[in-house]
GROMACS .gro file of C-alpha atoms in nm:
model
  206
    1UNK     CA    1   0.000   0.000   0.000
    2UNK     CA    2   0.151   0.328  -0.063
    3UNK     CA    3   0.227   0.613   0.137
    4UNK     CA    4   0.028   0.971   0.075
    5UNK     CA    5   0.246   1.295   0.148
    6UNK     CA    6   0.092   1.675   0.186
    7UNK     CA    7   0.311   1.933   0.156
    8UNK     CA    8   0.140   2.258   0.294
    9UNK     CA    9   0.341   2.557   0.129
   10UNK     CA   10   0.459   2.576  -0.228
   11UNK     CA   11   0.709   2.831  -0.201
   12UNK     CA   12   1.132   2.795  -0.267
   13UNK     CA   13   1.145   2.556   0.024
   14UNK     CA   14   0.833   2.335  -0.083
   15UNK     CA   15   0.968   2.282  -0.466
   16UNK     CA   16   1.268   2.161  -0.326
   17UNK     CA   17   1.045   1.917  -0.084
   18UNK     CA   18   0.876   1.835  -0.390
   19UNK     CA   19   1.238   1.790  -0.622
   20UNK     CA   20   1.348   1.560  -0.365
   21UNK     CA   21   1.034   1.296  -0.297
   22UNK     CA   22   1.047   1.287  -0.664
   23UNK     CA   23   1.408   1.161  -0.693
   24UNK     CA   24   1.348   0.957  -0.412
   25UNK     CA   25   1.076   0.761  -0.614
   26UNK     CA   26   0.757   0.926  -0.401
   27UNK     CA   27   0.560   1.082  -0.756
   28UNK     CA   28   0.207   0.900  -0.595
   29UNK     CA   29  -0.036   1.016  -0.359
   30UNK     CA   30   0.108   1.359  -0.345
   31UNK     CA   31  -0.075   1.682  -0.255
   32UNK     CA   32  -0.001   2.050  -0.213
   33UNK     CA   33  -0.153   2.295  -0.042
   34UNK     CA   34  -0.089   2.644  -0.037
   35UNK     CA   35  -0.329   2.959  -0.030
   36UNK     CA   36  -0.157   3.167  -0.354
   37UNK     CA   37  -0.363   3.068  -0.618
   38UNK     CA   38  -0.057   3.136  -0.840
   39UNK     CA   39   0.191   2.893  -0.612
   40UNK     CA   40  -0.104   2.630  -0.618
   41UNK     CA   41  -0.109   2.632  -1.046
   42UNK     CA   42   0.254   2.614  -1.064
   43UNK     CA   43   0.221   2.303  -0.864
   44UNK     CA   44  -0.009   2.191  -1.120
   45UNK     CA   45   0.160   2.292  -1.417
   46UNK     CA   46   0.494   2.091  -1.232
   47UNK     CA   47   0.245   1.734  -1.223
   48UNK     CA   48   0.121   1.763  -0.899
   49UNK     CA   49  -0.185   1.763  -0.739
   50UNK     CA   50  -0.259   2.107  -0.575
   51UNK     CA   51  -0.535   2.237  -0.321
   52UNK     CA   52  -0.598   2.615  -0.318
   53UNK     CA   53  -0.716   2.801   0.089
   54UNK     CA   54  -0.585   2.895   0.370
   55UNK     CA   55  -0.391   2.617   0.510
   56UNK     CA   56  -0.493   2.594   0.865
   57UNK     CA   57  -0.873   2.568   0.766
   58UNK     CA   58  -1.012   2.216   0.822
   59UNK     CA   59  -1.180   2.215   0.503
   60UNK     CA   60  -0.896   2.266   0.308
   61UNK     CA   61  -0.662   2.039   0.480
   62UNK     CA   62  -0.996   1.802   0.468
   63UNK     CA   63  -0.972   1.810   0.112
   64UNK     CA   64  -0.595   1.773   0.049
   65UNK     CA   65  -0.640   1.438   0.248
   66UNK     CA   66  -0.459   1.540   0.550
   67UNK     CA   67  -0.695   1.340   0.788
   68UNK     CA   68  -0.547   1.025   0.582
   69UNK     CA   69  -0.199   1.098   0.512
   70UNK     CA   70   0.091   0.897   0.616
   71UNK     CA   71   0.355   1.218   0.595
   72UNK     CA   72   0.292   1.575   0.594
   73UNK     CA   73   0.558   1.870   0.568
   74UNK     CA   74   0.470   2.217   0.665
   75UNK     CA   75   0.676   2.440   0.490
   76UNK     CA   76   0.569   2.756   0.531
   77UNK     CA   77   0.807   3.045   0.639
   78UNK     CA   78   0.570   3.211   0.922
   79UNK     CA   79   0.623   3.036   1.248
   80UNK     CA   80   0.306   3.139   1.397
   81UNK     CA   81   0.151   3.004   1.035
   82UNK     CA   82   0.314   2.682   1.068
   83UNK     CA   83   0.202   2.640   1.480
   84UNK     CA   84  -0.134   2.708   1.341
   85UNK     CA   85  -0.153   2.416   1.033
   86UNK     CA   86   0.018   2.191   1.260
   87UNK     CA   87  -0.227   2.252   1.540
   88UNK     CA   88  -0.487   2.213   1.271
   89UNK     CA   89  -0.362   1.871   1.142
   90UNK     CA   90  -0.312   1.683   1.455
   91UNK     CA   91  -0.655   1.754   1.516
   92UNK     CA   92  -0.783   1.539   1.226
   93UNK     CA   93  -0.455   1.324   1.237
   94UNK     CA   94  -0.360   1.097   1.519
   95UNK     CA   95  -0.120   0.914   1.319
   96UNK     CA   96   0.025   1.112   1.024
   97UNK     CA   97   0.406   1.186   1.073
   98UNK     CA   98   0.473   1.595   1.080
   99UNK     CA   99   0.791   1.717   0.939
  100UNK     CA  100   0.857   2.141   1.011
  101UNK     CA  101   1.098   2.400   1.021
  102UNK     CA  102   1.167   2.610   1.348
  103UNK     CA  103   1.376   2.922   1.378
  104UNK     CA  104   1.404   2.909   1.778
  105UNK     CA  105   1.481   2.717   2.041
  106UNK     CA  106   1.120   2.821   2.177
  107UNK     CA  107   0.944   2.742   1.816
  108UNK     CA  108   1.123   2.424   1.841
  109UNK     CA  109   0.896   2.320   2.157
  110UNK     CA  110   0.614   2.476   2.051
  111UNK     CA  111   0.561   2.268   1.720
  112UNK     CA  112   0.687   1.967   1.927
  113UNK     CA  113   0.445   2.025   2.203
  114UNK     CA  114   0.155   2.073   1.880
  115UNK     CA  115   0.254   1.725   1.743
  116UNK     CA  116   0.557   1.761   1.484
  117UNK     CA  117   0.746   1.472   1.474
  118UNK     CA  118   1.057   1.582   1.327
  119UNK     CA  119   1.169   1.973   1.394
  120UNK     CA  120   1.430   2.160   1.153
  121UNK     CA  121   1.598   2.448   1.383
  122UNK     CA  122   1.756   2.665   1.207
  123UNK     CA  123   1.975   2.815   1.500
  124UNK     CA  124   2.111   2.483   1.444
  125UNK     CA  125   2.272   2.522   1.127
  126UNK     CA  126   2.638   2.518   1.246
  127UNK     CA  127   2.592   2.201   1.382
  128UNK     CA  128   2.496   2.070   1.032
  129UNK     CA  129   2.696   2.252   0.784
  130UNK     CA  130   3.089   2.156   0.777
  131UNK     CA  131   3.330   2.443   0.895
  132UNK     CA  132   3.061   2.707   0.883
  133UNK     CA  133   3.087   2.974   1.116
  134UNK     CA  134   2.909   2.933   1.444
  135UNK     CA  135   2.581   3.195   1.489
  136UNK     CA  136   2.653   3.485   1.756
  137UNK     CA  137   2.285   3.646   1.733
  138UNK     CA  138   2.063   3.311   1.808
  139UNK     CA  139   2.059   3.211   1.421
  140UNK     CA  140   1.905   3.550   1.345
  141UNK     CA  141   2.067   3.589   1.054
  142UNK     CA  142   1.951   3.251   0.912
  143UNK     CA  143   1.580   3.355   0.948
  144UNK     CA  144   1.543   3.304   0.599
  145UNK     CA  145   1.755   3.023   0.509
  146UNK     CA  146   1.614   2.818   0.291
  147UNK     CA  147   1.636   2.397   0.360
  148UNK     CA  148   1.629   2.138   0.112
  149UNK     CA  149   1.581   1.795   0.150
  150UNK     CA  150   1.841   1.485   0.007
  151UNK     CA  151   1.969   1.205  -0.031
  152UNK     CA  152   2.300   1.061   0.037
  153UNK     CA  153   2.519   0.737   0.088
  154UNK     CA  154   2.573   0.646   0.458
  155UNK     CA  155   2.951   0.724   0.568
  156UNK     CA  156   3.183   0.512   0.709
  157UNK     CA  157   3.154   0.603   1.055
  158UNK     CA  158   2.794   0.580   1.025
  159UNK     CA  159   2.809   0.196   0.994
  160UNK     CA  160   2.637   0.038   1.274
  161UNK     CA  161   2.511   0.375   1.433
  162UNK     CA  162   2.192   0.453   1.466
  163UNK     CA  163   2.005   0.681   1.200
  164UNK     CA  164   1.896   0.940   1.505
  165UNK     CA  165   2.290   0.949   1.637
  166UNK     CA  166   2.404   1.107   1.259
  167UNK     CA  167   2.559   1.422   1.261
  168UNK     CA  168   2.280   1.567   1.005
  169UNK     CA  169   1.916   1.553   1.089
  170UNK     CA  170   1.829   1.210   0.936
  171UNK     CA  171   1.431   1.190   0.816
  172UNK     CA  172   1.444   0.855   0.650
  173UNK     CA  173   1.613   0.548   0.583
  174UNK     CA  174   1.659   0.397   0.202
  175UNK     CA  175   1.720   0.046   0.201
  176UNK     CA  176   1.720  -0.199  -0.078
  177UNK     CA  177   1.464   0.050  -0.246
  178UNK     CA  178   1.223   0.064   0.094
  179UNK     CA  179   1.225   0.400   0.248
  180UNK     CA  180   1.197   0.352   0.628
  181UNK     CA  181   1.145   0.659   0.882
  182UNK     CA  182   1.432   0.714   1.125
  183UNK     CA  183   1.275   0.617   1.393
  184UNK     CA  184   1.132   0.245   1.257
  185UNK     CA  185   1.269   0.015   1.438
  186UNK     CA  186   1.366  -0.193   1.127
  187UNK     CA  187   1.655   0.011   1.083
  188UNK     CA  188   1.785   0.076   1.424
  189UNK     CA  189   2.133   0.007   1.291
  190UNK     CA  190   2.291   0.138   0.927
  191UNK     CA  191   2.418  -0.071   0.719
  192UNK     CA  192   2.663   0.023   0.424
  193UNK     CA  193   2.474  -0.012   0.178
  194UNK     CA  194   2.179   0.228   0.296
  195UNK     CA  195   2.082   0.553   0.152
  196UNK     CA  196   2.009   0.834   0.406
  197UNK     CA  197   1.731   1.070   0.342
  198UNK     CA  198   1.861   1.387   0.528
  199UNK     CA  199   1.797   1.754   0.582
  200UNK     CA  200   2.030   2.022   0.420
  201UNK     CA  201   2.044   2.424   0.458
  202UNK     CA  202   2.072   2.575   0.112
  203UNK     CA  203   2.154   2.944   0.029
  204UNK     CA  204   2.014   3.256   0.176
  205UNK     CA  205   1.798   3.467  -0.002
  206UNK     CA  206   1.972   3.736  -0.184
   0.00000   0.00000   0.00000
């Protein structure tokens, strides 16, 4: 049975979402959902299947089939937006897993405490990004970083770690052409010839 994926926000950060899933194979069961009109038929005219409304309103997340979805990412770059949407889905959504961005240590809680599952912070960034300088103002200045999701081998060291214990924030698992989440079970250790499935800052907006 396959999986069904909403992406809620079709801007810079969502095409990339969308770039990736389809490299990674995911091309079924895919919805957006944004509130531009504009955003929503460029989904369209790029294959996929697009909802136009506000996207905290029950009806609209109703009919992007949020309340069945196995995996929904909330990219949208307003953090009081994206507390909103994700209060809104857990509320028809027991199950779904909820993939966001947060741009403080405080955010970070707050979409926790709403039900995301997996939390991008981006005062986090020097952690992720090799020899990059190390924020002084809170990760201010990478307010509007933009994040992209790929898809690597697993390293060396990674061999026999677990997928949570990576150095970059790991989502999923690809293994023998099965995409597992981080946290299954079934892949509690890496193996060599896994792909990881990870998140990646891109460049600031010019």
């Amino acid at each position: 049975m396959s999986s069904r994926t909403v992406l809620i926000g079709y801007n810079v950060r969502g095409r990339r979402v969308v770039a990736a899933l389809r490299e990674c194979g995911r091309t079924t069961g895919f919805t957006v959902v944004d509130s531009d009109p504009q955003r929503a038929e460029q989904a369209v005219m790029a294959g996929v299947h697009a909802v136009v409304g506000p996207c905290w309103r029950l009806r609209t997340l109703w009919l992007a089939g949020a309340h069945i979805a196995d995996h929904i990412v909330v990219a949208v770059p307003d953090d009081d937006m994206a507390q909103r949407i994700i209060s809104a889905v857990r509320s028809i959504n027991d199950d779904a897993t909820i993939i966001t961005v947060a741009r403080s240590s405080e955010q970070h809680q707050m979409v926790e405490y709403l039900g995301a599952d997996h939390v991008v912070n981006v005062s986090q960034v020097d952690e992720w990004v090799p020899d990059a300088e190390r924020p002084h103002d809170g990760g201010k200045a990478f307010a509007d970083l933009e994040w992209t999701v790929m898809e690597r081998a697993v390293t060396h060291d990674e061999i026999g770690c677990s997928p949570l214990d990576c150095r970059h924030q790991v989502l999923a698992v690809v293994r023998r052409g099965r995409r597992f989440w981080a946290e299954d079970p079934a892949v509690a250790v890496l193996r060599g010839e896994d792909r990881l499935l990870v998140v990646s800052p891109g460049s600031p907006k010019g």
